[in-house]
Coordinates of C-alpha atoms in Angstrom, one line a residue:
M1 CA 2.9 39.5 -21.2
A2 CA 4.8 38.4 -18.1
T3 CA 6.9 41.0 -16.3
I4 CA 10.3 40.3 -14.8
E5 CA 11.5 42.3 -11.8
K6 CA 15.0 42.2 -10.4
R7 CA 15.0 42.0 -6.6
S8 CA 18.4 42.1 -4.9
S9 CA 20.1 38.8 -6.1
S10 CA 16.9 37.2 -7.5
Y11 CA 14.3 37.8 -10.2
R12 CA 10.5 37.8 -9.8
A13 CA 8.2 36.9 -12.6
R14 CA 4.6 38.0 -12.6
V15 CA 1.7 36.9 -14.8
T16 CA -1.7 38.6 -14.8
I17 CA -4.8 36.5 -14.5
Y18 CA -8.5 37.1 -14.1
Q19 CA -10.5 35.1 -11.6
H20 CA -14.2 35.7 -10.9
G21 CA -13.9 39.0 -12.7
K22 CA -11.1 40.3 -10.6
R23 CA -7.4 40.8 -11.8
E24 CA -4.9 38.8 -9.8
Y25 CA -1.3 37.8 -10.2
L26 CA 0.8 34.7 -10.3
T27 CA 4.3 35.4 -9.0
K28 CA 7.4 33.3 -8.5
T29 CA 11.0 34.1 -7.7
F30 CA 14.0 32.7 -9.4
K31 CA 17.8 32.8 -9.1
T32 CA 18.3 33.9 -12.7
E33 CA 16.5 36.1 -15.1
N34 CA 16.4 33.4 -17.8
E35 CA 14.6 31.0 -15.4
A36 CA 12.1 33.7 -14.6
K37 CA 11.4 34.4 -18.3
I38 CA 10.9 30.8 -19.1
W39 CA 8.3 30.4 -16.3
G40 CA 6.5 33.6 -17.3
T41 CA 6.5 32.7 -21.0
T42 CA 5.3 29.2 -20.4
L43 CA 2.4 30.4 -18.2
E44 CA 1.5 33.0 -20.8
L45 CA 1.3 30.2 -23.5
E46 CA -0.8 28.0 -21.2
K47 CA -3.1 30.9 -20.6
G48 CA -3.4 31.5 -24.3
K49 CA -4.5 27.8 -24.7
G50 CA -7.3 28.4 -22.3
K51 CA -5.9 26.4 -19.5
A52 CA -7.1 27.3 -16.0
I53 CA -3.9 28.6 -14.7
A54 CA -5.7 30.8 -12.2
H55 CA -5.9 27.6 -10.1
Q56 CA -2.2 28.0 -9.5
N57 CA -3.0 30.4 -6.7
T58 CA -5.0 27.7 -4.9
L59 CA -3.3 26.2 -1.8
F60 CA -2.1 22.7 -2.5
K61 CA -3.7 21.4 0.7
A62 CA -7.0 22.8 -0.4
F63 CA -6.7 21.4 -3.9
Y64 CA -5.8 17.9 -2.5
Y65 CA -8.8 17.9 -0.3
L66 CA -11.1 18.8 -3.1
Y67 CA -9.4 16.2 -5.3
V68 CA -10.0 13.5 -2.8
Q69 CA -13.6 14.4 -2.0
T70 CA -14.6 14.9 -5.7
V71 CA -12.4 12.5 -7.8
K72 CA -11.1 9.7 -5.5
K73 CA -14.3 9.3 -3.4
N74 CA -16.1 7.4 -6.1
D75 CA -13.0 6.0 -7.8
V76 CA -11.6 3.7 -5.0
R77 CA -12.9 1.4 -2.4
K78 CA -13.8 2.7 1.0
A79 CA -10.7 1.6 2.8
T80 CA -8.4 3.2 0.1
F81 CA -10.5 6.4 0.3
D82 CA -10.0 6.6 4.1
N83 CA -6.2 6.4 3.5
Y84 CA -6.4 9.3 1.2
V85 CA -8.3 11.3 3.8
K86 CA -5.8 10.4 6.5
A87 CA -3.0 11.6 4.2
S88 CA -4.7 15.0 3.9
K89 CA -3.8 15.6 7.6
V90 CA -0.1 15.1 6.9
I91 CA -0.3 17.3 3.7
N92 CA -1.9 20.1 5.8
R93 CA 1.1 20.0 8.2
L94 CA 3.8 19.7 5.5
F95 CA 2.4 22.2 3.0
P96 CA 0.5 24.8 5.1
T97 CA 0.8 27.8 2.7
A98 CA 2.2 26.2 -0.5
K99 CA 0.3 27.2 -3.7
L100 CA -0.1 24.9 -6.7
G101 CA 1.6 27.4 -9.0
K102 CA 4.7 27.7 -6.8
L103 CA 5.3 24.0 -6.2
D104 CA 8.3 22.3 -8.0
D105 CA 10.1 19.1 -7.5
I106 CA 13.0 20.6 -5.6
Q107 CA 10.8 22.3 -3.1
M108 CA 8.6 19.2 -2.6
Q109 CA 11.5 16.9 -2.4
A110 CA 13.1 18.9 0.4
I111 CA 9.9 18.9 2.5
L112 CA 9.4 15.1 1.9
D113 CA 13.0 14.4 2.8
K114 CA 12.6 16.3 6.1
Y115 CA 9.5 14.2 6.8
G116 CA 11.4 11.1 6.0
E117 CA 14.0 11.9 8.7
T118 CA 11.4 10.8 11.3
H119 CA 9.3 8.3 9.3
S120 CA 9.9 5.0 7.6
K121 CA 10.5 4.8 3.9
K122 CA 7.3 2.8 3.6
T123 CA 5.3 5.6 5.2
V124 CA 6.8 8.2 2.9
T125 CA 6.2 6.0 -0.1
E126 CA 2.5 5.7 0.6
L127 CA 2.2 9.5 1.1
L128 CA 4.1 10.2 -2.1
K129 CA 1.8 7.9 -4.1
K130 CA -1.2 10.1 -3.1
I131 CA 0.6 13.3 -3.7
R132 CA 1.6 12.2 -7.2
T133 CA -1.9 11.2 -8.2
A134 CA -3.1 14.7 -7.1
L135 CA -0.3 16.5 -9.0
R136 CA -0.8 14.5 -12.2
Y137 CA -4.6 15.3 -12.0
A138 CA -3.7 19.1 -11.5
Y139 CA -1.3 18.9 -14.5
A140 CA -3.9 17.2 -16.7
K141 CA -6.5 19.9 -15.9
G142 CA -4.0 22.7 -16.6
Y143 CA -3.8 23.8 -13.0
I144 CA 0.0 23.4 -13.1
Y145 CA 2.2 23.7 -16.2
N146 CA 4.9 21.2 -15.3
D147 CA 4.4 17.5 -14.7
F148 CA 7.2 17.0 -12.1
A149 CA 5.4 14.2 -10.0
S150 CA 7.6 11.5 -11.4
L151 CA 10.7 13.3 -10.3
L152 CA 9.8 13.0 -6.6
K153 CA 11.5 10.2 -4.7
A154 CA 10.6 8.6 -1.4
H155 CA 13.4 8.6 1.3
G156 CA 13.0 7.6 4.8
K157 CA 14.3 5.5 7.7
E158 CA 14.9 1.9 7.0
M159 CA 12.9 0.2 9.8
P160 CA 13.3 -3.3 11.0
K161 CA 11.1 -5.6 9.1
R162 CA 8.1 -6.9 11.1
N163 CA 6.6 -9.2 8.5
K164 CA 9.5 -11.7 8.6
A165 CA 8.9 -15.1 7.0
L166 CA 9.6 -18.0 9.3
S167 CA 12.3 -20.5 8.5
M168 CA 11.2 -23.9 7.4
S169 CA 12.2 -25.4 10.7
D170 CA 10.2 -22.8 12.6
L171 CA 7.2 -23.3 10.3
T172 CA 7.3 -27.1 10.9
E173 CA 7.5 -26.6 14.7
L174 CA 4.6 -24.1 14.6
K175 CA 2.4 -26.5 12.5
H176 CA 3.1 -29.4 14.9
Y177 CA 2.2 -27.3 17.9
L178 CA -1.1 -26.0 16.3
L179 CA -2.1 -29.6 15.4
Q180 CA -1.5 -30.6 19.0
H181 CA -3.7 -27.8 20.4
I182 CA -6.7 -27.6 18.0
D183 CA -9.0 -27.1 21.0
N184 CA -8.0 -23.4 20.7
E185 CA -9.9 -21.7 17.9
F186 CA -7.2 -19.0 17.5
N187 CA -4.8 -21.8 16.8
L188 CA -7.0 -23.0 13.9
M189 CA -7.0 -19.5 12.5
V190 CA -3.2 -19.5 12.5
L191 CA -3.2 -23.0 11.0
L192 CA -5.5 -21.8 8.2
E193 CA -3.1 -18.9 7.7
I194 CA 0.0 -20.9 7.2
S195 CA -2.0 -23.3 5.0
T196 CA -3.4 -20.8 2.6
G197 CA -1.6 -17.5 2.8
L198 CA -4.9 -15.6 3.0
R199 CA -4.9 -11.9 4.2
R200 CA -6.0 -11.5 7.7
G201 CA -9.2 -9.7 6.7
E202 CA -10.0 -12.5 4.2
I203 CA -9.8 -15.1 7.1
L204 CA -12.0 -13.0 9.2
G205 CA -14.6 -12.7 6.3
I206 CA -15.0 -16.6 6.0
K207 CA -18.5 -17.9 6.6
P208 CA -19.2 -21.6 7.2
E209 CA -20.6 -22.1 3.6
D210 CA -17.3 -20.8 2.1
V211 CA -15.6 -24.0 3.4
H212 CA -16.6 -26.7 1.0
Y213 CA -15.7 -29.7 -1.1
D214 CA -16.0 -29.2 -4.9
G215 CA -15.9 -32.8 -5.8
Q216 CA -12.2 -32.9 -6.3
Y217 CA -10.6 -30.6 -3.7
Y218 CA -11.3 -29.3 -0.2
C219 CA -11.5 -25.4 -0.6
V220 CA -12.0 -22.1 1.1
E221 CA -13.9 -19.5 -1.1
V222 CA -12.7 -16.0 -0.6
K223 CA -15.5 -13.6 -1.1
R224 CA -15.1 -10.8 1.4
S225 CA -12.6 -9.1 3.7
I226 CA -13.2 -7.6 7.1
S227 CA -11.5 -4.2 8.0
P228 CA -11.0 -2.9 11.5
T229 CA -11.6 0.7 10.4
N230 CA -14.8 0.5 8.4
D231 CA -17.8 -1.7 7.4
D232 CA -16.5 -2.2 3.8
T233 CA -16.3 -6.0 3.1
K234 CA -15.0 -5.6 -0.5
L235 CA -11.9 -7.5 -1.4
K236 CA -8.6 -5.7 -2.0
T237 CA -8.4 -6.5 -5.8
K238 CA -10.5 -8.2 -8.4
H239 CA -8.2 -11.2 -8.3
S240 CA -8.7 -11.5 -4.5
R241 CA -11.9 -13.4 -5.1
R242 CA -10.7 -16.9 -5.4
S243 CA -10.9 -20.5 -4.3
V244 CA -7.9 -21.7 -2.2
T245 CA -7.3 -25.4 -1.7
I246 CA -6.8 -26.8 1.8
P247 CA -5.8 -30.2 3.3
K248 CA -8.5 -32.6 4.2
D249 CA -7.8 -32.7 7.9
L250 CA -7.9 -28.8 8.1
Y251 CA -11.3 -28.9 6.2
A252 CA -12.7 -31.2 8.9
L253 CA -11.4 -29.0 11.7
L254 CA -12.9 -25.9 10.1
K255 CA -16.3 -27.7 9.7
N256 CA -16.4 -28.4 13.4
I257 CA -16.2 -24.7 14.3
T258 CA -19.4 -23.3 15.7
P259 CA -20.3 -20.2 13.7
K260 CA -20.5 -16.9 15.5
E261 CA -23.7 -14.8 15.9
S262 CA -22.4 -12.5 13.2
G263 CA -22.5 -15.4 10.8
Y264 CA -18.7 -15.6 10.4
L265 CA -16.6 -18.6 11.1
F266 CA -14.0 -16.9 13.4
D267 CA -14.2 -14.5 16.3
W268 CA -12.6 -11.2 15.3
Y269 CA -10.9 -10.9 18.8
H270 CA -11.4 -7.1 18.5
F271 CA -8.8 -7.2 15.7
K272 CA -6.0 -8.0 18.2
Q273 CA -4.8 -11.1 16.3
S274 CA -1.2 -9.7 16.2
E275 CA -1.0 -9.5 20.0
L276 CA -2.4 -13.0 20.3
L277 CA 0.1 -14.3 17.6
K278 CA 3.0 -12.6 19.4
K279 CA 2.1 -14.4 22.7
L280 CA 1.7 -17.7 20.9
L281 CA 5.0 -17.6 19.1
K282 CA 6.8 -16.5 22.3
K283 CA 5.2 -19.5 24.1
I284 CA 6.5 -21.9 21.5
G285 CA 9.9 -20.2 21.3
I286 CA 9.6 -19.1 17.7
P287 CA 10.8 -15.6 16.5
A288 CA 8.0 -13.0 16.4
T289 CA 6.3 -12.1 13.2
T290 CA 2.9 -10.8 12.1
F291 CA -0.1 -12.3 10.3
H292 CA 1.3 -10.8 7.1
G293 CA 4.6 -12.5 8.0
L294 CA 2.7 -15.8 8.1
R295 CA 1.4 -15.0 4.6
D296 CA 5.0 -14.4 3.5
T297 CA 5.9 -17.7 5.2
H298 CA 3.3 -19.6 3.1
A299 CA 4.5 -18.0 -0.2
S300 CA 8.2 -18.6 0.6
F301 CA 7.5 -22.2 1.5
L302 CA 5.8 -22.8 -1.9
F303 CA 8.7 -21.1 -3.7
S304 CA 11.2 -23.1 -1.8
N305 CA 9.5 -26.3 -3.1
N306 CA 9.7 -25.0 -6.7
V307 CA 5.9 -24.3 -7.0
P308 CA 5.5 -22.1 -10.2
I309 CA 5.2 -18.4 -9.5
S310 CA 2.0 -18.2 -11.6
Y311 CA 0.3 -20.6 -9.2
V312 CA 1.5 -18.8 -6.1
S313 CA 0.3 -15.5 -7.5
R314 CA -3.2 -16.8 -8.0
R315 CA -3.2 -18.5 -4.7
L316 CA -2.3 -15.3 -2.9
G317 CA -4.8 -13.2 -4.9
H318 CA -2.4 -10.8 -6.6
D319 CA -3.3 -8.7 -9.5
S320 CA -0.3 -9.8 -11.4
I321 CA 2.9 -11.9 -11.3
I322 CA 4.8 -8.7 -11.0
T323 CA 3.3 -8.0 -7.5
T324 CA 4.2 -11.5 -6.5
E325 CA 7.8 -11.0 -7.6
K326 CA 8.2 -7.7 -5.9
Y327 CA 6.9 -8.7 -2.5
Y328 CA 7.2 -12.5 -2.1
L329 CA 10.4 -13.8 -3.8
E330 CA 12.3 -14.0 -0.6
L331 CA 13.3 -17.6 -0.2
M332 CA 13.7 -19.4 3.1
P333 CA 17.2 -19.4 4.6
E334 CA 17.5 -23.2 4.0
K335 CA 16.6 -22.9 0.4
K336 CA 19.1 -20.0 -0.1
H337 CA 21.9 -22.0 1.5
S338 CA 21.0 -24.9 -0.9
Q339 CA 21.0 -22.6 -3.9
D340 CA 24.4 -21.1 -2.8
T341 CA 25.8 -24.6 -2.6
N342 CA 24.5 -25.6 -6.1
A343 CA 25.8 -22.4 -7.6
L344 CA 29.3 -22.9 -6.1
N345 CA 29.3 -26.6 -7.3
L346 CA 28.4 -25.4 -10.8
L347 CA 31.1 -22.8 -10.9
E348 CA 33.7 -25.2 -9.6
S349 CA 32.7 -27.8 -12.2
L350 CA 33.6 -25.4 -15.1

């Protein structure tokens, strides 16, 4: 049975376990005797069910590393696995001595909040996703007795958005400039981006044979994606493999590009497209954005012209409409003003 020991103004619970033939102890300190009893009794019950509670003495950082190397390695694509590995370096810093059995939502939340003071909310969110999957696996295996992963929240600095969608007027100006300067191959890459909303890696993965006429439409077949960090050319999701229609004039321009020695249509520019785009937009006098911002622009343009969300979702290669609603339902300023006017007119007509 668990033993409870009063220590000054707190109570320490201790549960005996046997690991590799040796007797060891799981201990945890609480503010009240009742909390200590509940913890001790719960562990004794879990031990009685045969659950491997001895793993609660394992350092969380060590458990996370083993979880990533044995479970996630063959469960996700290479790019995603690399992100899990990168996260382990952060976890090593945040939880250098924390043991599985002594973790709880309050302790972990405090550490994550401290991390969020100097990092963006998006960065904290991505880290938390990986921590949650590891904790849920530990709970399912019986290494921890409390499934508290869902209680953890991501807090962080609200950083200025870099992936800003261009306004309709800026989009029009950009397209006109690109068509007037088609001798520059990078300009054709940007033109393809605003015309399709492809991910940057998907554009870099296009080969000459992927640009074709199917008897009805001019299309670009999305079959692969190029990453700057590894040689994995797999697409992001199963719905990323798709055929995206393009204008006839753009089709003709793409067909005139001389393929590179690598077999791909576009030069990868050492993956510095963002720098080139920044210079291009500055030259034209258009607010800066990223390649993903141009993807947002394409989606917003379709939404502003009442194109059904189901079609936009398929065109963007999303797994579901929910993803599209979550990330791309930001209408262009002009459309919002129009809707505001319509809404006010309707209200005034009551």
